[in-house]
PDB file of C-alpha atoms in Angstrom:
ATOM      1  CA  ASP U   1     -66.988  -9.297 -22.228  1.00  0.00           C
ATOM      2  CA  ALA U   2     -64.097 -11.117 -20.715  1.00  0.00           C
ATOM      3  CA  GLY U   3     -61.348  -9.765 -22.891  1.00  0.00           C
ATOM      4  CA  VAL U   4     -59.161 -11.355 -24.992  1.00  0.00           C
ATOM      5  CA  ILE U   5     -58.269 -15.111 -23.375  1.00  0.00           C
ATOM      6  CA  GLN U   6     -54.700 -16.569 -23.685  1.00  0.00           C
ATOM      7  CA  SER U   7     -54.003 -20.556 -22.976  1.00  0.00           C
ATOM      8  CA  PRO U   8     -51.523 -21.253 -21.421  1.00  0.00           C
ATOM      9  CA  ARG U   9     -50.355 -18.412 -19.355  1.00  0.00           C
ATOM     10  CA  HIS U  10     -47.094 -20.089 -19.063  1.00  0.00           C
ATOM     11  CA  GLU U  11     -45.428 -23.048 -20.984  1.00  0.00           C
ATOM     12  CA  VAL U  12     -42.067 -24.441 -20.387  1.00  0.00           C
ATOM     13  CA  THR U  13     -40.897 -27.311 -23.071  1.00  0.00           C
ATOM     14  CA  GLU U  14     -37.718 -28.706 -24.103  1.00  0.00           C
ATOM     15  CA  MET U  15     -35.910 -27.912 -27.144  1.00  0.00           C
ATOM     16  CA  GLY U  16     -37.802 -29.953 -30.316  1.00  0.00           C
ATOM     17  CA  GLN U  17     -40.806 -30.234 -28.544  1.00  0.00           C
ATOM     18  CA  GLU U  18     -43.978 -28.872 -30.114  1.00  0.00           C
ATOM     19  CA  VAL U  19     -45.906 -26.069 -28.632  1.00  0.00           C
ATOM     20  CA  THR U  20     -49.321 -24.831 -29.574  1.00  0.00           C
ATOM     21  CA  LEU U  21     -50.450 -21.710 -28.018  1.00  0.00           C
ATOM     22  CA  ARG U  22     -54.348 -20.925 -27.884  1.00  0.00           C
ATOM     23  CA  CYS U  23     -56.248 -17.606 -28.400  1.00  0.00           C
ATOM     24  CA  LYS U  24     -60.015 -16.520 -28.015  1.00  0.00           C
ATOM     25  CA  PRO U  25     -60.533 -13.222 -29.355  1.00  0.00           C
ATOM     26  CA  ILE U  26     -63.345 -10.930 -28.024  1.00  0.00           C
ATOM     27  CA  SER U  27     -66.510 -11.893 -29.273  1.00  0.00           C
ATOM     28  CA  GLY U  28     -67.504  -9.948 -32.340  1.00  0.00           C
ATOM     29  CA  HIS U  29     -63.876  -8.616 -33.499  1.00  0.00           C
ATOM     30  CA  ASP U  30     -62.834  -9.500 -36.864  1.00  0.00           C
ATOM     31  CA  TYR U  31     -59.082  -9.036 -36.668  1.00  0.00           C
ATOM     32  CA  LEU U  32     -56.854 -11.043 -34.715  1.00  0.00           C
ATOM     33  CA  PHE U  33     -53.138 -10.611 -34.245  1.00  0.00           C
ATOM     34  CA  TRP U  34     -50.079 -12.568 -33.147  1.00  0.00           C
ATOM     35  CA  TYR U  35     -47.446 -10.596 -31.262  1.00  0.00           C
ATOM     36  CA  ARG U  36     -43.753 -11.931 -30.021  1.00  0.00           C
ATOM     37  CA  GLN U  37     -42.087  -9.822 -27.105  1.00  0.00           C
ATOM     38  CA  THR U  38     -38.636 -10.043 -26.274  1.00  0.00           C
ATOM     39  CA  MET U  39     -35.910  -7.824 -24.629  1.00  0.00           C
ATOM     40  CA  MET U  40     -33.968  -7.396 -27.814  1.00  0.00           C
ATOM     41  CA  ARG U  41     -36.289  -7.199 -30.423  1.00  0.00           C
ATOM     42  CA  GLY U  42     -39.439  -5.615 -28.688  1.00  0.00           C
ATOM     43  CA  LEU U  43     -42.902  -6.159 -29.847  1.00  0.00           C
ATOM     44  CA  GLU U  44     -43.077  -7.524 -33.289  1.00  0.00           C
ATOM     45  CA  LEU U  45     -46.235  -8.461 -35.351  1.00  0.00           C
ATOM     46  CA  LEU U  46     -46.023 -12.040 -36.465  1.00  0.00           C
ATOM     47  CA  ILE U  47     -49.607 -12.482 -38.441  1.00  0.00           C
ATOM     48  CA  TYR U  48     -52.765 -11.069 -38.347  1.00  0.00           C
ATOM     49  CA  PHE U  49     -56.369 -12.685 -39.517  1.00  0.00           C
ATOM     50  CA  ASN U  50     -59.223 -10.954 -40.863  1.00  0.00           C
ATOM     51  CA  ASN U  51     -62.537 -12.947 -40.557  1.00  0.00           C
ATOM     52  CA  ASN U  52     -60.221 -16.125 -40.129  1.00  0.00           C
ATOM     53  CA  VAL U  53     -58.341 -15.343 -43.381  1.00  0.00           C
ATOM     54  CA  PRO U  54     -54.362 -15.197 -42.744  1.00  0.00           C
ATOM     55  CA  ILE U  55     -53.730 -11.268 -44.351  1.00  0.00           C
ATOM     56  CA  ASP U  56     -49.914 -10.977 -43.560  1.00  0.00           C
ATOM     57  CA  ASP U  57     -47.602 -13.593 -42.007  1.00  0.00           C
ATOM     58  CA  SER U  58     -44.592 -11.665 -43.181  1.00  0.00           C
ATOM     59  CA  GLY U  59     -43.444 -11.704 -39.402  1.00  0.00           C
ATOM     60  CA  MET U  60     -43.491 -15.117 -38.923  1.00  0.00           C
ATOM     61  CA  PRO U  61     -39.641 -16.014 -38.422  1.00  0.00           C
ATOM     62  CA  GLU U  62     -39.671 -19.283 -40.120  1.00  0.00           C
ATOM     63  CA  ASP U  63     -41.369 -22.379 -41.257  1.00  0.00           C
ATOM     64  CA  ARG U  64     -41.404 -23.573 -37.674  1.00  0.00           C
ATOM     65  CA  PHE U  65     -44.136 -21.487 -36.725  1.00  0.00           C
ATOM     66  CA  SER U  66     -47.734 -22.002 -38.073  1.00  0.00           C
ATOM     67  CA  ALA U  67     -51.061 -20.166 -37.324  1.00  0.00           C
ATOM     68  CA  LYS U  68     -54.590 -21.013 -37.833  1.00  0.00           C
ATOM     69  CA  MET U  69     -57.630 -19.345 -37.244  1.00  0.00           C
ATOM     70  CA  PRO U  70     -60.489 -22.213 -37.464  1.00  0.00           C
ATOM     71  CA  ASN U  71     -63.397 -19.619 -36.575  1.00  0.00           C
ATOM     72  CA  ALA U  72     -64.387 -16.432 -35.382  1.00  0.00           C
ATOM     73  CA  SER U  73     -63.709 -17.298 -31.755  1.00  0.00           C
ATOM     74  CA  PHE U  74     -60.194 -19.640 -31.741  1.00  0.00           C
ATOM     75  CA  SER U  75     -56.637 -18.951 -33.212  1.00  0.00           C
ATOM     76  CA  THR U  76     -53.846 -21.320 -32.415  1.00  0.00           C
ATOM     77  CA  LEU U  77     -49.974 -20.198 -32.697  1.00  0.00           C
ATOM     78  CA  LYS U  78     -47.880 -23.489 -33.164  1.00  0.00           C
ATOM     79  CA  ILE U  79     -43.972 -23.881 -33.260  1.00  0.00           C
ATOM     80  CA  GLN U  80     -42.820 -27.282 -34.495  1.00  0.00           C
ATOM     81  CA  PRO U  81     -40.087 -27.897 -33.472  1.00  0.00           C
ATOM     82  CA  SER U  82     -39.327 -25.369 -30.761  1.00  0.00           C
ATOM     83  CA  GLU U  83     -36.058 -23.770 -30.089  1.00  0.00           C
ATOM     84  CA  PRO U  84     -34.420 -22.013 -27.081  1.00  0.00           C
ATOM     85  CA  ARG U  85     -34.249 -18.471 -28.777  1.00  0.00           C
ATOM     86  CA  ASP U  86     -38.377 -18.981 -29.213  1.00  0.00           C
ATOM     87  CA  SER U  87     -38.524 -17.993 -25.539  1.00  0.00           C
ATOM     88  CA  ALA U  88     -40.715 -15.026 -25.500  1.00  0.00           C
ATOM     89  CA  VAL U  89     -43.818 -13.399 -24.207  1.00  0.00           C
ATOM     90  CA  TYR U  90     -46.462 -14.464 -27.049  1.00  0.00           C
ATOM     91  CA  PHE U  91     -49.720 -11.847 -27.289  1.00  0.00           C
ATOM     92  CA  CYS U  92     -52.695 -12.410 -29.205  1.00  0.00           C
ATOM     93  CA  ALA U  93     -54.702  -8.927 -29.859  1.00  0.00           C
ATOM     94  CA  SER U  94     -58.177  -8.450 -31.585  1.00  0.00           C
ATOM     95  CA  SER U  95     -59.757  -5.411 -32.896  1.00  0.00           C
ATOM     96  CA  LEU U  96     -63.304  -4.519 -34.928  1.00  0.00           C
ATOM     97  CA  GLY U  97     -62.288  -3.298 -38.324  1.00  0.00           C
ATOM     98  CA  SER U  98     -65.505  -1.147 -38.437  1.00  0.00           C
ATOM     99  CA  ARG U  99     -64.312   1.241 -35.744  1.00  0.00           C
ATOM    100  CA  GLY U 100     -62.264   3.548 -37.901  1.00  0.00           C
ATOM    101  CA  HIS U 101     -59.332   3.715 -35.371  1.00  0.00           C
ATOM    102  CA  TYR U 102     -58.949   0.075 -35.001  1.00  0.00           C
ATOM    103  CA  GLU U 103     -57.966  -0.250 -31.382  1.00  0.00           C
ATOM    104  CA  GLN U 104     -56.321  -3.755 -30.657  1.00  0.00           C
ATOM    105  CA  TYR U 105     -57.206  -5.172 -27.331  1.00  0.00           C
ATOM    106  CA  PHE U 106     -54.173  -7.375 -26.019  1.00  0.00           C
ATOM    107  CA  GLY U 107     -54.663 -10.827 -23.813  1.00  0.00           C
ATOM    108  CA  PRO U 108     -52.510 -11.188 -21.071  1.00  0.00           C
ATOM    109  CA  GLY U 109     -49.792 -13.111 -22.836  1.00  0.00           C
ATOM    110  CA  THR U 110     -48.356 -16.785 -22.929  1.00  0.00           C
ATOM    111  CA  ARG U 111     -44.796 -16.638 -21.475  1.00  0.00           C
ATOM    112  CA  LEU U 112     -43.021 -19.588 -23.332  1.00  0.00           C
ATOM    113  CA  THR U 113     -39.833 -21.109 -22.078  1.00  0.00           C
ATOM    114  CA  VAL U 114     -37.762 -23.643 -24.265  1.00  0.00           C
ATOM    115  CA  THR U 115     -34.746 -25.095 -22.454  1.00  0.00           C
TER     116      THR U 115
ATOM    117  CA  GLY S   1     -39.500   0.267 -43.505  1.00  0.00           C
ATOM    118  CA  GLU S   2     -41.502   2.036 -40.750  1.00  0.00           C
ATOM    119  CA  ASP S   3     -39.757   2.579 -37.309  1.00  0.00           C
ATOM    120  CA  VAL S   4     -41.133   4.284 -34.095  1.00  0.00           C
ATOM    121  CA  GLU S   5     -38.361   5.439 -31.395  1.00  0.00           C
ATOM    122  CA  GLN S   6     -38.727   6.027 -28.047  1.00  0.00           C
ATOM    123  CA  SER S   7     -36.402   6.859 -25.047  1.00  0.00           C
ATOM    124  CA  LEU S   8     -36.282   3.696 -22.847  1.00  0.00           C
ATOM    125  CA  PHE S   9     -36.271   4.942 -19.548  1.00  0.00           C
ATOM    126  CA  LEU S  10     -38.057   7.956 -17.604  1.00  0.00           C
ATOM    127  CA  SER S  11     -37.828   8.739 -13.922  1.00  0.00           C
ATOM    128  CA  VAL S  12     -39.978  11.337 -12.278  1.00  0.00           C
ATOM    129  CA  ARG S  13     -41.305  12.262  -8.646  1.00  0.00           C
ATOM    130  CA  GLU S  14     -44.781  11.288  -7.374  1.00  0.00           C
ATOM    131  CA  GLY S  15     -47.023  14.330  -8.189  1.00  0.00           C
ATOM    132  CA  ASP S  16     -45.026  15.995 -11.199  1.00  0.00           C
ATOM    133  CA  SER S  17     -45.770  15.449 -14.557  1.00  0.00           C
ATOM    134  CA  SER S  18     -44.443  12.917 -16.786  1.00  0.00           C
ATOM    135  CA  VAL S  19     -43.746  13.644 -20.722  1.00  0.00           C
ATOM    136  CA  ILE S  20     -42.982  10.644 -22.943  1.00  0.00           C
ATOM    137  CA  ASN S  21     -41.761  11.508 -26.296  1.00  0.00           C
ATOM    138  CA  CYS S  22     -41.742   9.309 -29.562  1.00  0.00           C
ATOM    139  CA  THR S  23     -40.787   9.746 -33.018  1.00  0.00           C
ATOM    140  CA  TYR S  24     -42.029   7.768 -36.235  1.00  0.00           C
ATOM    141  CA  THR S  25     -41.078   7.785 -39.586  1.00  0.00           C
ATOM    142  CA  ASP S  26     -44.071   6.925 -41.449  1.00  0.00           C
ATOM    143  CA  SER S  27     -45.713   9.666 -43.167  1.00  0.00           C
ATOM    144  CA  SER S  28     -48.630   8.066 -44.147  1.00  0.00           C
ATOM    145  CA  SER S  29     -49.662   7.171 -40.580  1.00  0.00           C
ATOM    146  CA  THR S  30     -53.354   7.582 -39.809  1.00  0.00           C
ATOM    147  CA  TYR S  31     -53.586   6.765 -36.308  1.00  0.00           C
ATOM    148  CA  LEU S  32     -50.994   6.934 -33.487  1.00  0.00           C
ATOM    149  CA  TYR S  33     -51.836   5.193 -30.115  1.00  0.00           C
ATOM    150  CA  TRP S  34     -50.227   5.082 -26.619  1.00  0.00           C
ATOM    151  CA  TYR S  35     -50.220   1.803 -24.543  1.00  0.00           C
ATOM    152  CA  LYS S  36     -49.423   0.911 -21.156  1.00  0.00           C
ATOM    153  CA  GLN S  37     -48.025  -2.495 -20.502  1.00  0.00           C
ATOM    154  CA  GLU S  38     -47.985  -3.280 -16.469  1.00  0.00           C
ATOM    155  CA  PRO S  39     -45.495  -6.144 -15.280  1.00  0.00           C
ATOM    156  CA  GLY S  40     -46.717  -9.633 -16.339  1.00  0.00           C
ATOM    157  CA  ALA S  41     -49.560  -8.330 -18.209  1.00  0.00           C
ATOM    158  CA  GLY S  42     -50.779  -7.388 -21.825  1.00  0.00           C
ATOM    159  CA  LEU S  43     -50.726  -4.129 -23.338  1.00  0.00           C
ATOM    160  CA  GLN S  44     -53.590  -1.850 -22.349  1.00  0.00           C
ATOM    161  CA  LEU S  45     -54.939   1.065 -24.670  1.00  0.00           C
ATOM    162  CA  LEU S  46     -54.682   4.236 -23.166  1.00  0.00           C
ATOM    163  CA  THR S  47     -55.470   6.911 -25.690  1.00  0.00           C
ATOM    164  CA  TYR S  48     -55.279   7.578 -29.438  1.00  0.00           C
ATOM    165  CA  ILE S  49     -55.187  10.214 -31.865  1.00  0.00           C
ATOM    166  CA  PHE S  50     -56.091  10.874 -35.597  1.00  0.00           C
ATOM    167  CA  SER S  51     -52.992  12.019 -37.715  1.00  0.00           C
ATOM    168  CA  ASN S  52     -54.923  15.358 -38.306  1.00  0.00           C
ATOM    169  CA  MET S  53     -55.456  16.547 -34.827  1.00  0.00           C
ATOM    170  CA  ASP S  54     -52.743  18.253 -33.034  1.00  0.00           C
ATOM    171  CA  MET S  55     -53.928  17.751 -29.243  1.00  0.00           C
ATOM    172  CA  LYS S  56     -56.177  15.306 -27.427  1.00  0.00           C
ATOM    173  CA  GLN S  57     -56.884  15.333 -23.508  1.00  0.00           C
ATOM    174  CA  ASP S  58     -58.235  12.794 -21.445  1.00  0.00           C
ATOM    175  CA  GLN S  59     -58.525  13.202 -17.724  1.00  0.00           C
ATOM    176  CA  ARG S  60     -54.521  13.185 -16.772  1.00  0.00           C
ATOM    177  CA  LEU S  61     -53.443  12.165 -20.149  1.00  0.00           C
ATOM    178  CA  THR S  62     -52.834  14.843 -22.827  1.00  0.00           C
ATOM    179  CA  VAL S  63     -51.333  13.692 -26.372  1.00  0.00           C
ATOM    180  CA  LEU S  64     -49.508  16.301 -28.477  1.00  0.00           C
ATOM    181  CA  LEU S  65     -48.590  15.276 -32.329  1.00  0.00           C
ATOM    182  CA  ASN S  66     -46.530  17.379 -34.295  1.00  0.00           C
ATOM    183  CA  LYS S  67     -46.838  15.812 -37.870  1.00  0.00           C
ATOM    184  CA  LYS S  68     -44.477  17.966 -39.633  1.00  0.00           C
ATOM    185  CA  ASP S  69     -41.535  16.442 -37.072  1.00  0.00           C
ATOM    186  CA  LYS S  70     -43.127  13.365 -36.968  1.00  0.00           C
ATOM    187  CA  HIS S  71     -43.151  13.610 -33.086  1.00  0.00           C
ATOM    188  CA  LEU S  72     -45.925  12.452 -30.568  1.00  0.00           C
ATOM    189  CA  SER S  73     -45.705  13.068 -26.903  1.00  0.00           C
ATOM    190  CA  LEU S  74     -47.668  11.571 -23.709  1.00  0.00           C
ATOM    191  CA  ARG S  75     -48.281  14.081 -20.808  1.00  0.00           C
ATOM    192  CA  ILE S  76     -49.465  12.322 -17.511  1.00  0.00           C
ATOM    193  CA  ALA S  77     -50.246  15.101 -15.069  1.00  0.00           C
ATOM    194  CA  ASP S  78     -49.804  14.684 -11.350  1.00  0.00           C
ATOM    195  CA  THR S  79     -47.932  11.150 -12.056  1.00  0.00           C
ATOM    196  CA  GLN S  80     -48.791   8.407  -9.259  1.00  0.00           C
ATOM    197  CA  THR S  81     -46.947   5.362  -8.421  1.00  0.00           C
ATOM    198  CA  GLY S  82     -49.736   3.349 -10.013  1.00  0.00           C
ATOM    199  CA  ASP S  83     -48.467   4.969 -13.429  1.00  0.00           C
ATOM    200  CA  SER S  84     -45.316   3.308 -13.199  1.00  0.00           C
ATOM    201  CA  ALA S  85     -45.262   0.754 -16.315  1.00  0.00           C
ATOM    202  CA  ILE S  86     -43.777   0.727 -19.677  1.00  0.00           C
ATOM    203  CA  TYR S  87     -45.636   3.116 -22.359  1.00  0.00           C
ATOM    204  CA  PHE S  88     -45.498   2.313 -25.812  1.00  0.00           C
ATOM    205  CA  CYS S  89     -46.178   4.521 -28.652  1.00  0.00           C
ATOM    206  CA  ALA S  90     -47.460   2.834 -31.798  1.00  0.00           C
ATOM    207  CA  GLU S  91     -48.364   3.639 -35.388  1.00  0.00           C
ATOM    208  CA  LYS S  92     -51.023   2.814 -37.885  1.00  0.00           C
ATOM    209  CA  ASP S  93     -50.962   3.326 -41.495  1.00  0.00           C
ATOM    210  CA  TYR S  94     -53.866   2.699 -43.968  1.00  0.00           C
ATOM    211  CA  GLY S  95     -53.668  -0.860 -43.586  1.00  0.00           C
ATOM    212  CA  GLN S  96     -53.695  -2.872 -40.637  1.00  0.00           C
ATOM    213  CA  ASN S  97     -49.615  -2.468 -40.132  1.00  0.00           C
ATOM    214  CA  PHE S  98     -49.240  -1.709 -36.418  1.00  0.00           C
ATOM    215  CA  VAL S  99     -45.651  -0.695 -35.663  1.00  0.00           C
ATOM    216  CA  PHE S 100     -44.811  -0.319 -32.202  1.00  0.00           C
ATOM    217  CA  GLY S 101     -41.953   1.467 -30.545  1.00  0.00           C
ATOM    218  CA  PRO S 102     -39.375  -0.283 -27.744  1.00  0.00           C
ATOM    219  CA  GLY S 103     -41.670   1.011 -24.940  1.00  0.00           C
ATOM    220  CA  THR S 104     -40.583   3.741 -22.441  1.00  0.00           C
ATOM    221  CA  ARG S 105     -40.147   2.224 -18.878  1.00  0.00           C
ATOM    222  CA  LEU S 106     -41.607   5.074 -16.513  1.00  0.00           C
ATOM    223  CA  SER S 107     -40.387   4.722 -12.654  1.00  0.00           C
ATOM    224  CA  VAL S 108     -42.721   7.043 -10.129  1.00  0.00           C
ATOM    225  CA  LEU S 109     -40.041   7.802  -7.362  1.00  0.00           C
ATOM    226  CA  PRO S 110     -41.981   8.363  -3.844  1.00  0.00           C
TER     227      PRO S 110
END
């Protein structure tokens, strides 16, 4: 399997622009997670889906952030409008819920820079 | 809420053993994990331990769990330069709530 795929790997945008991050989970996995990593706050869970349904979005910082999972093989995280404080590495991870220990497989991340 | 703490830095000499420590607060943790992150990459699962176990060994890695003290450690035997990375401790409760520590940056000196 190719693992979790994220695109783009790097994104540089100007404040106020819309940013869309994409994720393709491992085939057959039924959980998908979006994380944000910064030096100041470490790794934060933003939202996770089970069978394409958002289960917990309490980590989403504010209404500028939205996430969708239209099908089992694709998810997006959108920031509109973007702000400099959104600069971070965004990770997508997936897991198979039927495995009792729910190990998560992480993608390579998208490094977002908002100027 | 749940909290996971780790020391931020550790330096060891090549060939020595490394011990990375972690403490957590959630008594309902079911599984505890160690992840490795190399520069520019995502997190890679190294090993995990179920909360009713005391120890787990996997090649050069040994995980020790003291559930009473809520203390988890990762020992890397014969540490190599390729082990230089950030190591994250994480815990999971009965749901899907994963909480990660801040990460320990391991530097292996020649």
